[in-house]
PDB file of C-alpha atoms and ligand atoms in Angstrom:
ATOM      1  CA  MET W   1      -8.385   2.059   9.313  1.00  0.00           C
ATOM      2  CA  ARG W   2     -10.491   4.305  11.946  1.00  0.00           C
ATOM      3  CA  LYS W   3     -13.964   2.529  11.613  1.00  0.00           C
ATOM      4  CA  GLN W   4     -16.160   4.776   9.027  1.00  0.00           C
ATOM      5  CA  ILE W   5     -20.160   5.074  10.162  1.00  0.00           C
ATOM      6  CA  ALA W   6     -22.933   6.642   8.530  1.00  0.00           C
ATOM      7  CA  ALA W   7     -25.322   6.943  10.783  1.00  0.00           C
ATOM      8  CA  ALA W   8     -29.254   8.008  10.386  1.00  0.00           C
ATOM      9  CA  ASN W   9     -30.839  10.071  12.614  1.00  0.00           C
ATOM     10  CA  TRP W  10     -34.245   9.500  11.784  1.00  0.00           C
ATOM     11  CA  LYS W  11     -34.915  12.228  14.743  1.00  0.00           C
ATOM     12  CA  MET W  12     -39.422  12.360  15.659  1.00  0.00           C
ATOM     13  CA  ASN W  13     -40.488  11.654  12.325  1.00  0.00           C
ATOM     14  CA  GLY W  14     -43.006   8.517  10.790  1.00  0.00           C
ATOM     15  CA  THR W  15     -44.926   6.247  12.076  1.00  0.00           C
ATOM     16  CA  TRP W  16     -44.024   2.644  12.521  1.00  0.00           C
ATOM     17  CA  SER W  17     -45.776   1.902   8.746  1.00  0.00           C
ATOM     18  CA  GLN W  18     -43.529   4.595   7.273  1.00  0.00           C
ATOM     19  CA  ALA W  19     -39.998   3.611   9.795  1.00  0.00           C
ATOM     20  CA  HIS W  20     -40.238   0.389   8.828  1.00  0.00           C
ATOM     21  CA  THR W  21     -40.952   0.651   4.761  1.00  0.00           C
ATOM     22  CA  LEU W  22     -37.495   2.798   5.542  1.00  0.00           C
ATOM     23  CA  LEU W  23     -36.019   0.365   6.938  1.00  0.00           C
ATOM     24  CA  GLN W  24     -37.025  -2.434   4.071  1.00  0.00           C
ATOM     25  CA  ASP W  25     -36.123  -0.354   1.381  1.00  0.00           C
ATOM     26  CA  ILE W  26     -32.365   0.787   3.040  1.00  0.00           C
ATOM     27  CA  LEU W  27     -32.169  -3.241   3.571  1.00  0.00           C
ATOM     28  CA  ASN W  28     -33.092  -4.183   0.246  1.00  0.00           C
ATOM     29  CA  GLU W  29     -30.259  -2.894  -1.733  1.00  0.00           C
ATOM     30  CA  LYS W  30     -27.883  -4.783  -0.035  1.00  0.00           C
ATOM     31  CA  ILE W  31     -25.128  -2.551   0.646  1.00  0.00           C
ATOM     32  CA  THR W  32     -22.460  -4.344   2.378  1.00  0.00           C
ATOM     33  CA  MET W  33     -20.829  -3.197   5.922  1.00  0.00           C
ATOM     34  CA  GLY W  34     -19.005  -5.053   8.357  1.00  0.00           C
ATOM     35  CA  GLY W  35     -15.574  -4.300   8.954  1.00  0.00           C
ATOM     36  CA  ASP W  36     -14.589  -0.934   9.318  1.00  0.00           C
ATOM     37  CA  ARG W  37     -17.822   0.200   7.940  1.00  0.00           C
ATOM     38  CA  LEU W  38     -20.737   0.923  10.278  1.00  0.00           C
ATOM     39  CA  THR W  39     -24.377   1.618   9.449  1.00  0.00           C
ATOM     40  CA  LEU W  40     -26.364   3.059  12.624  1.00  0.00           C
ATOM     41  CA  PHE W  41     -30.084   3.940  12.945  1.00  0.00           C
ATOM     42  CA  ALA W  42     -30.741   6.645  15.522  1.00  0.00           C
ATOM     43  CA  VAL W  43     -34.814   5.269  15.799  1.00  0.00           C
ATOM     44  CA  PRO W  44     -36.751   7.021  18.399  1.00  0.00           C
ATOM     45  CA  PHE W  45     -37.540   4.730  21.232  1.00  0.00           C
ATOM     46  CA  PRO W  46     -40.674   2.777  20.701  1.00  0.00           C
ATOM     47  CA  TYR W  47     -38.889   1.074  17.350  1.00  0.00           C
ATOM     48  CA  LEU W  48     -35.875   0.068  19.140  1.00  0.00           C
ATOM     49  CA  THR W  49     -36.614  -3.155  19.527  1.00  0.00           C
ATOM     50  CA  ALA W  50     -38.182  -3.942  16.275  1.00  0.00           C
ATOM     51  CA  ILE W  51     -35.687  -2.550  14.256  1.00  0.00           C
ATOM     52  CA  HIS W  52     -32.279  -4.247  16.417  1.00  0.00           C
ATOM     53  CA  THR W  53     -34.567  -7.381  15.672  1.00  0.00           C
ATOM     54  CA  LEU W  54     -34.956  -7.052  11.826  1.00  0.00           C
ATOM     55  CA  LEU W  55     -31.375  -6.030  11.735  1.00  0.00           C
ATOM     56  CA  LYS W  56     -30.297  -9.250  13.290  1.00  0.00           C
ATOM     57  CA  ASN W  57     -28.706 -10.625  10.061  1.00  0.00           C
ATOM     58  CA  HIS W  58     -27.159  -7.591   8.397  1.00  0.00           C
ATOM     59  CA  PRO W  59     -23.293  -8.017   9.746  1.00  0.00           C
ATOM     60  CA  GLY W  60     -22.298  -4.137  10.332  1.00  0.00           C
ATOM     61  CA  TYR W  61     -25.942  -2.359  10.806  1.00  0.00           C
ATOM     62  CA  ALA W  62     -26.647  -1.656  14.094  1.00  0.00           C
ATOM     63  CA  VAL W  63     -29.402   0.136  15.685  1.00  0.00           C
ATOM     64  CA  ALA W  64     -29.248   3.327  18.151  1.00  0.00           C
ATOM     65  CA  ALA W  65     -31.052   5.414  20.937  1.00  0.00           C
ATOM     66  CA  GLN W  66     -31.510   9.026  20.353  1.00  0.00           C
ATOM     67  CA  ASN W  67     -30.693   9.844  23.869  1.00  0.00           C
ATOM     68  CA  CYS W  68     -30.784   8.175  27.596  1.00  0.00           C
ATOM     69  CA  HIS W  69     -31.227   9.934  30.922  1.00  0.00           C
ATOM     70  CA  HIS W  70     -28.626  11.237  33.098  1.00  0.00           C
ATOM     71  CA  GLU W  71     -29.519   9.337  36.120  1.00  0.00           C
ATOM     72  CA  ARG W  72     -29.113   5.716  36.786  1.00  0.00           C
ATOM     73  CA  SER W  73     -32.914   5.075  37.484  1.00  0.00           C
ATOM     74  CA  GLY W  74     -35.835   6.901  39.448  1.00  0.00           C
ATOM     75  CA  ALA W  75     -38.972   8.946  39.335  1.00  0.00           C
ATOM     76  CA  PHE W  76     -38.244  10.596  36.116  1.00  0.00           C
ATOM     77  CA  THR W  77     -41.237  10.020  34.692  1.00  0.00           C
ATOM     78  CA  GLY W  78     -40.936   9.663  30.330  1.00  0.00           C
ATOM     79  CA  GLU W  79     -37.392   9.033  30.769  1.00  0.00           C
ATOM     80  CA  VAL W  80     -34.957   6.168  29.913  1.00  0.00           C
ATOM     81  CA  SER W  81     -31.848   4.509  31.305  1.00  0.00           C
ATOM     82  CA  ALA W  82     -29.097   3.748  29.777  1.00  0.00           C
ATOM     83  CA  ALA W  83     -29.524   0.207  31.904  1.00  0.00           C
ATOM     84  CA  MET W  84     -32.232  -0.140  29.626  1.00  0.00           C
ATOM     85  CA  LEU W  85     -31.309   0.832  26.543  1.00  0.00           C
ATOM     86  CA  GLN W  86     -28.644  -2.219  27.113  1.00  0.00           C
ATOM     87  CA  SER W  87     -31.675  -4.448  28.600  1.00  0.00           C
ATOM     88  CA  LEU W  88     -32.478  -4.404  25.719  1.00  0.00           C
ATOM     89  CA  ASP W  89     -29.526  -4.990  23.510  1.00  0.00           C
ATOM     90  CA  VAL W  90     -28.794  -1.401  22.613  1.00  0.00           C
ATOM     91  CA  ARG W  91     -25.274  -0.536  21.591  1.00  0.00           C
ATOM     92  CA  TYR W  92     -25.283   2.892  20.819  1.00  0.00           C
ATOM     93  CA  CYS W  93     -26.916   5.967  21.822  1.00  0.00           C
ATOM     94  CA  LEU W  94     -26.768   9.784  20.521  1.00  0.00           C
ATOM     95  CA  ILE W  95     -25.414  11.776  23.796  1.00  0.00           C
ATOM     96  CA  GLY W  96     -25.878  15.878  23.122  1.00  0.00           C
ATOM     97  CA  HIS W  97     -27.272  16.187  20.068  1.00  0.00           C
ATOM     98  CA  SER W  98     -27.800  19.610  19.466  1.00  0.00           C
ATOM     99  CA  GLU W  99     -31.297  19.644  19.950  1.00  0.00           C
ATOM    100  CA  ARG W 100     -30.836  18.066  23.255  1.00  0.00           C
ATOM    101  CA  ARG W 101     -28.639  20.971  23.930  1.00  0.00           C
ATOM    102  CA  GLU W 102     -31.452  23.677  23.061  1.00  0.00           C
ATOM    103  CA  PHE W 103     -35.122  22.138  23.663  1.00  0.00           C
ATOM    104  CA  ALA W 104     -34.068  20.104  27.131  1.00  0.00           C
ATOM    105  CA  GLY W 105     -31.076  22.309  28.155  1.00  0.00           C
ATOM    106  CA  GLU W 106     -28.619  20.011  28.404  1.00  0.00           C
ATOM    107  CA  THR W 107     -25.089  21.272  29.448  1.00  0.00           C
ATOM    108  CA  ASN W 108     -21.810  19.631  29.047  1.00  0.00           C
ATOM    109  CA  GLN W 109     -21.902  18.578  32.348  1.00  0.00           C
ATOM    110  CA  ARG W 110     -24.834  17.153  32.658  1.00  0.00           C
ATOM    111  CA  LEU W 111     -23.771  15.208  28.939  1.00  0.00           C
ATOM    112  CA  ALA W 112     -20.900  13.693  30.429  1.00  0.00           C
ATOM    113  CA  GLN W 113     -23.250  11.611  33.320  1.00  0.00           C
ATOM    114  CA  LYS W 114     -24.633  10.234  30.256  1.00  0.00           C
ATOM    115  CA  ILE W 115     -21.217   9.521  29.006  1.00  0.00           C
ATOM    116  CA  ASP W 116     -20.242   7.709  32.318  1.00  0.00           C
ATOM    117  CA  LEU W 117     -23.451   5.530  31.848  1.00  0.00           C
ATOM    118  CA  CYS W 118     -23.615   4.604  28.439  1.00  0.00           C
ATOM    119  CA  LEU W 119     -20.219   3.038  28.982  1.00  0.00           C
ATOM    120  CA  GLU W 120     -20.707   1.765  32.298  1.00  0.00           C
ATOM    121  CA  GLN W 121     -23.695  -0.241  30.499  1.00  0.00           C
ATOM    122  CA  GLY W 122     -21.047  -1.291  27.544  1.00  0.00           C
ATOM    123  CA  ILE W 123     -23.045   1.763  24.709  1.00  0.00           C
ATOM    124  CA  THR W 124     -20.969   3.928  22.514  1.00  0.00           C
ATOM    125  CA  PRO W 125     -21.922   7.073  22.859  1.00  0.00           C
ATOM    126  CA  VAL W 126     -21.864   9.232  19.568  1.00  0.00           C
ATOM    127  CA  PHE W 127     -20.833  12.310  21.424  1.00  0.00           C
ATOM    128  CA  CYS W 128     -22.853  15.230  19.730  1.00  0.00           C
ATOM    129  CA  CYS W 129     -20.264  18.877  19.514  1.00  0.00           C
ATOM    130  CA  GLY W 130     -20.506  21.927  17.087  1.00  0.00           C
ATOM    131  CA  GLU W 131     -20.917  25.532  17.447  1.00  0.00           C
ATOM    132  CA  PRO W 132     -23.738  27.989  16.578  1.00  0.00           C
ATOM    133  CA  LEU W 133     -23.726  30.740  13.864  1.00  0.00           C
ATOM    134  CA  PRO W 134     -23.086  33.390  16.075  1.00  0.00           C
ATOM    135  CA  VAL W 135     -19.628  31.914  17.510  1.00  0.00           C
ATOM    136  CA  ARG W 136     -18.461  30.536  13.659  1.00  0.00           C
ATOM    137  CA  GLU W 137     -18.608  34.227  12.544  1.00  0.00           C
ATOM    138  CA  ALA W 138     -17.129  35.207  16.009  1.00  0.00           C
ATOM    139  CA  HIS W 139     -14.757  32.824  15.253  1.00  0.00           C
ATOM    140  CA  GLN W 140     -14.247  31.141  18.098  1.00  0.00           C
ATOM    141  CA  GLN W 141     -15.650  27.780  16.528  1.00  0.00           C
ATOM    142  CA  ASN W 142     -12.184  26.049  17.962  1.00  0.00           C
ATOM    143  CA  VAL W 143     -12.469  27.217  21.656  1.00  0.00           C
ATOM    144  CA  HIS W 144     -16.528  26.404  21.432  1.00  0.00           C
ATOM    145  CA  VAL W 145     -15.713  22.677  20.946  1.00  0.00           C
ATOM    146  CA  ALA W 146     -12.614  22.255  22.501  1.00  0.00           C
ATOM    147  CA  GLN W 147     -14.565  23.234  25.513  1.00  0.00           C
ATOM    148  CA  GLN W 148     -17.501  20.531  24.729  1.00  0.00           C
ATOM    149  CA  LEU W 149     -14.753  17.580  24.332  1.00  0.00           C
ATOM    150  CA  HIS W 150     -13.122  18.965  27.835  1.00  0.00           C
ATOM    151  CA  GLU W 151     -16.054  19.339  30.305  1.00  0.00           C
ATOM    152  CA  SER W 152     -18.333  16.201  28.605  1.00  0.00           C
ATOM    153  CA  LEU W 153     -14.935  13.988  27.659  1.00  0.00           C
ATOM    154  CA  PHE W 154     -11.992  14.874  29.337  1.00  0.00           C
ATOM    155  CA  HIS W 155     -12.392  12.704  32.757  1.00  0.00           C
ATOM    156  CA  LEU W 156     -12.410   9.491  30.906  1.00  0.00           C
ATOM    157  CA  SER W 157      -9.523   7.472  31.419  1.00  0.00           C
ATOM    158  CA  GLY W 158      -7.450   6.828  27.221  1.00  0.00           C
ATOM    159  CA  THR W 159      -8.778   3.340  28.031  1.00  0.00           C
ATOM    160  CA  ALA W 160     -12.851   4.506  28.267  1.00  0.00           C
ATOM    161  CA  ILE W 161     -12.588   7.213  25.946  1.00  0.00           C
ATOM    162  CA  GLN W 162     -11.545   4.442  23.366  1.00  0.00           C
ATOM    163  CA  GLY W 163     -15.219   3.722  23.625  1.00  0.00           C
ATOM    164  CA  ILE W 164     -16.396   6.845  22.301  1.00  0.00           C
ATOM    165  CA  VAL W 165     -17.230   7.729  19.007  1.00  0.00           C
ATOM    166  CA  ILE W 166     -17.443  12.032  17.980  1.00  0.00           C
ATOM    167  CA  ALA W 167     -20.071  13.651  15.806  1.00  0.00           C
ATOM    168  CA  TYR W 168     -18.650  17.390  14.754  1.00  0.00           C
ATOM    169  CA  GLU W 169     -21.917  19.268  13.854  1.00  0.00           C
ATOM    170  CA  PRO W 170     -22.079  22.662  13.483  1.00  0.00           C
ATOM    171  CA  ILE W 171     -25.125  24.341  14.381  1.00  0.00           C
ATOM    172  CA  TRP W 172     -25.919  26.706  11.486  1.00  0.00           C
ATOM    173  CA  ALA W 173     -26.044  23.496   9.105  1.00  0.00           C
ATOM    174  CA  ILE W 174     -28.410  20.948  10.511  1.00  0.00           C
ATOM    175  CA  GLY W 175     -31.740  21.136   9.233  1.00  0.00           C
ATOM    176  CA  THR W 176     -30.587  24.507   6.798  1.00  0.00           C
ATOM    177  CA  GLY W 177     -29.065  22.896   3.378  1.00  0.00           C
ATOM    178  CA  LYS W 178     -26.648  24.695   4.405  1.00  0.00           C
ATOM    179  CA  THR W 179     -23.354  21.925   4.463  1.00  0.00           C
ATOM    180  CA  ALA W 180     -19.772  23.194   5.854  1.00  0.00           C
ATOM    181  CA  SER W 181     -17.910  23.227   2.953  1.00  0.00           C
ATOM    182  CA  ALA W 182     -15.574  19.991   3.370  1.00  0.00           C
ATOM    183  CA  ALA W 183     -12.795  22.406   3.968  1.00  0.00           C
ATOM    184  CA  GLN W 184     -14.399  23.710   6.718  1.00  0.00           C
ATOM    185  CA  ALA W 185     -15.299  20.622   7.763  1.00  0.00           C
ATOM    186  CA  GLN W 186     -11.861  18.720   8.088  1.00  0.00           C
ATOM    187  CA  GLU W 187     -10.191  21.722   9.651  1.00  0.00           C
ATOM    188  CA  MET W 188     -12.763  21.176  12.324  1.00  0.00           C
ATOM    189  CA  HIS W 189     -12.673  17.493  12.656  1.00  0.00           C
ATOM    190  CA  ALA W 190      -8.441  17.744  12.587  1.00  0.00           C
ATOM    191  CA  HIS W 191      -8.908  20.158  15.590  1.00  0.00           C
ATOM    192  CA  ILE W 192     -11.097  18.220  17.192  1.00  0.00           C
ATOM    193  CA  ARG W 193      -8.452  14.887  16.747  1.00  0.00           C
ATOM    194  CA  ASN W 194      -5.490  17.489  17.781  1.00  0.00           C
ATOM    195  CA  THR W 195      -7.199  18.482  21.379  1.00  0.00           C
ATOM    196  CA  LEU W 196      -7.670  14.523  21.469  1.00  0.00           C
ATOM    197  CA  GLU W 197      -4.098  14.011  20.714  1.00  0.00           C
ATOM    198  CA  LEU W 198      -3.312  16.722  23.030  1.00  0.00           C
ATOM    199  CA  LYS W 199      -4.537  14.824  26.039  1.00  0.00           C
ATOM    200  CA  TYR W 200      -4.070  11.458  25.350  1.00  0.00           C
ATOM    201  CA  GLY W 201      -1.799  11.134  22.885  1.00  0.00           C
ATOM    202  CA  PRO W 202      -1.472   9.718  18.544  1.00  0.00           C
ATOM    203  CA  GLN W 203      -2.322   6.336  19.354  1.00  0.00           C
ATOM    204  CA  VAL W 204      -6.027   7.221  21.390  1.00  0.00           C
ATOM    205  CA  ALA W 205      -6.350  10.774  18.722  1.00  0.00           C
ATOM    206  CA  GLY W 206      -5.934   8.607  15.658  1.00  0.00           C
ATOM    207  CA  THR W 207      -8.303   5.608  16.335  1.00  0.00           C
ATOM    208  CA  LEU W 208     -11.308   7.700  17.494  1.00  0.00           C
ATOM    209  CA  PRO W 209     -13.923   8.491  14.752  1.00  0.00           C
ATOM    210  CA  ILE W 210     -15.109  11.784  14.109  1.00  0.00           C
ATOM    211  CA  LEU W 211     -18.629  11.712  12.051  1.00  0.00           C
ATOM    212  CA  TYR W 212     -19.257  15.201   9.964  1.00  0.00           C
ATOM    213  CA  GLY W 213     -23.131  16.265  10.695  1.00  0.00           C
ATOM    214  CA  GLY W 214     -24.995  19.117   8.903  1.00  0.00           C
ATOM    215  CA  SER W 215     -27.368  18.434   5.937  1.00  0.00           C
ATOM    216  CA  VAL W 216     -25.199  15.431   4.896  1.00  0.00           C
ATOM    217  CA  LYS W 217     -27.044  14.414   1.393  1.00  0.00           C
ATOM    218  CA  ALA W 218     -26.033  12.302  -1.601  1.00  0.00           C
ATOM    219  CA  ALA W 219     -25.132  14.856  -3.090  1.00  0.00           C
ATOM    220  CA  ASN W 220     -22.557  15.899  -0.974  1.00  0.00           C
ATOM    221  CA  ALA W 221     -20.986  12.752   0.758  1.00  0.00           C
ATOM    222  CA  LYS W 222     -18.489  11.755  -1.239  1.00  0.00           C
ATOM    223  CA  GLU W 223     -16.517  15.028  -0.864  1.00  0.00           C
ATOM    224  CA  LEU W 224     -17.248  15.707   2.788  1.00  0.00           C
ATOM    225  CA  PHE W 225     -16.282  11.712   3.972  1.00  0.00           C
ATOM    226  CA  SER W 226     -12.921  12.026   1.902  1.00  0.00           C
ATOM    227  CA  GLN W 227     -11.574  14.444   4.122  1.00  0.00           C
ATOM    228  CA  THR W 228      -8.378  13.289   5.841  1.00  0.00           C
ATOM    229  CA  ASP W 229     -10.456  12.928   9.392  1.00  0.00           C
ATOM    230  CA  VAL W 230     -13.818  12.765   8.675  1.00  0.00           C
ATOM    231  CA  ASP W 231     -14.934   9.590   9.188  1.00  0.00           C
ATOM    232  CA  GLY W 232     -18.443   9.228   8.295  1.00  0.00           C
ATOM    233  CA  GLY W 233     -21.736  11.111   8.829  1.00  0.00           C
ATOM    234  CA  LEU W 234     -23.884  12.409  11.111  1.00  0.00           C
ATOM    235  CA  VAL W 235     -27.418  12.374   8.921  1.00  0.00           C
ATOM    236  CA  GLY W 236     -30.987  13.876   9.441  1.00  0.00           C
ATOM    237  CA  GLY W 237     -33.113  15.146   6.565  1.00  0.00           C
ATOM    238  CA  ALA W 238     -31.118  12.648   4.001  1.00  0.00           C
ATOM    239  CA  SER W 239     -31.920   9.553   6.365  1.00  0.00           C
ATOM    240  CA  LEU W 240     -35.754   9.524   5.887  1.00  0.00           C
ATOM    241  CA  VAL W 241     -35.079   9.045   2.012  1.00  0.00           C
ATOM    242  CA  ALA W 242     -34.056   5.627   1.395  1.00  0.00           C
ATOM    243  CA  GLN W 243     -32.133   6.067  -2.038  1.00  0.00           C
ATOM    244  CA  GLU W 244     -30.334   9.541  -0.590  1.00  0.00           C
ATOM    245  CA  PHE W 245     -29.014   7.647   2.482  1.00  0.00           C
ATOM    246  CA  CYS W 246     -28.057   4.257   0.710  1.00  0.00           C
ATOM    247  CA  ALA W 247     -25.929   6.595  -1.712  1.00  0.00           C
ATOM    248  CA  ILE W 248     -24.665   7.990   1.864  1.00  0.00           C
ATOM    249  CA  MET W 249     -23.624   4.256   3.005  1.00  0.00           C
ATOM    250  CA  LYS W 250     -22.173   4.063  -0.424  1.00  0.00           C
ATOM    251  CA  SER W 251     -20.018   7.449  -0.192  1.00  0.00           C
ATOM    252  CA  LEU W 252     -18.053   6.247   3.039  1.00  0.00           C
ATOM    253  CA  LYS W 253     -14.092   5.271   2.289  1.00  0.00           C
TER     254      LYS W 253
HETATM  255  P1  LIG H 301     -29.279  16.901   8.989  1.00  0.00           P
HETATM  256  O1  LIG H 301     -29.161  17.094  10.667  1.00  0.00           O
HETATM  257  O2  LIG H 301     -28.420  16.087   8.190  1.00  0.00           O
HETATM  258  O3  LIG H 301     -31.143  17.470   8.137  1.00  0.00           O
HETATM  259  O4  LIG H 301     -28.844  18.534   8.437  1.00  0.00           O
HETATM  260  C1  LIG H 301     -28.314  16.030  11.023  1.00  0.00           C
HETATM  261  C2  LIG H 301     -28.262  15.955  12.133  1.00  0.00           C
HETATM  262  O5  LIG H 301     -29.324  16.433  13.391  1.00  0.00           O
HETATM  263  O6  LIG H 301     -27.599  14.889  13.109  1.00  0.00           O
END
């Protein structure tokens, strides 16, 4: 089976003491992960090391960064490199979240550079893609997402791309309480998998986890995750509430 992943995206929320309590409350539930199931916590940079340490004895739980810089190193005040993450044993990193595309002007081309640096460091990028509302309303979402894949990922070899996780997040569903229906999610995930298959063949396309993101919560996780091509979720708001996120973890296939 493909890896099934529940990924929390804490964004810029919570002081350290709140973050610590949230993580402890989740770990206290002792939800079994490992094997094909993985839980990720994409946390703010200052919390990476401490969270990494707290997850040490929890198989199938790992910390993730929310971003890294597109250059290797240098005079980029306030930025964090993929090599720095690797040196702290951080093995996952979100790349191209729509909020970064919007607020930090990240382009598909720039994201390709970040993807390369992560892979070079042995970090699994969780590559985020997805269309804004006007694109969905114009029925251009398939073209839009295929272009994101082409411009940020399709320079990779068939071997390299197997080190990636994809997260489809329709922007109109992020933080809005408006979720894509399970059918809409499945349709896009199948489109993403077909696009991968055309380029890399069925074996590679069949192994890449594709997560759904956008107002995932306890009440809709099970239905979304039960879709054939949905391999878990990238969860913002609901990942900040221990009970909600635990229920989402339990909803993985
Ligand atoms: P949301 O955020 O679950 O709050 O919609 C998802 C995300 O931005 O990753």
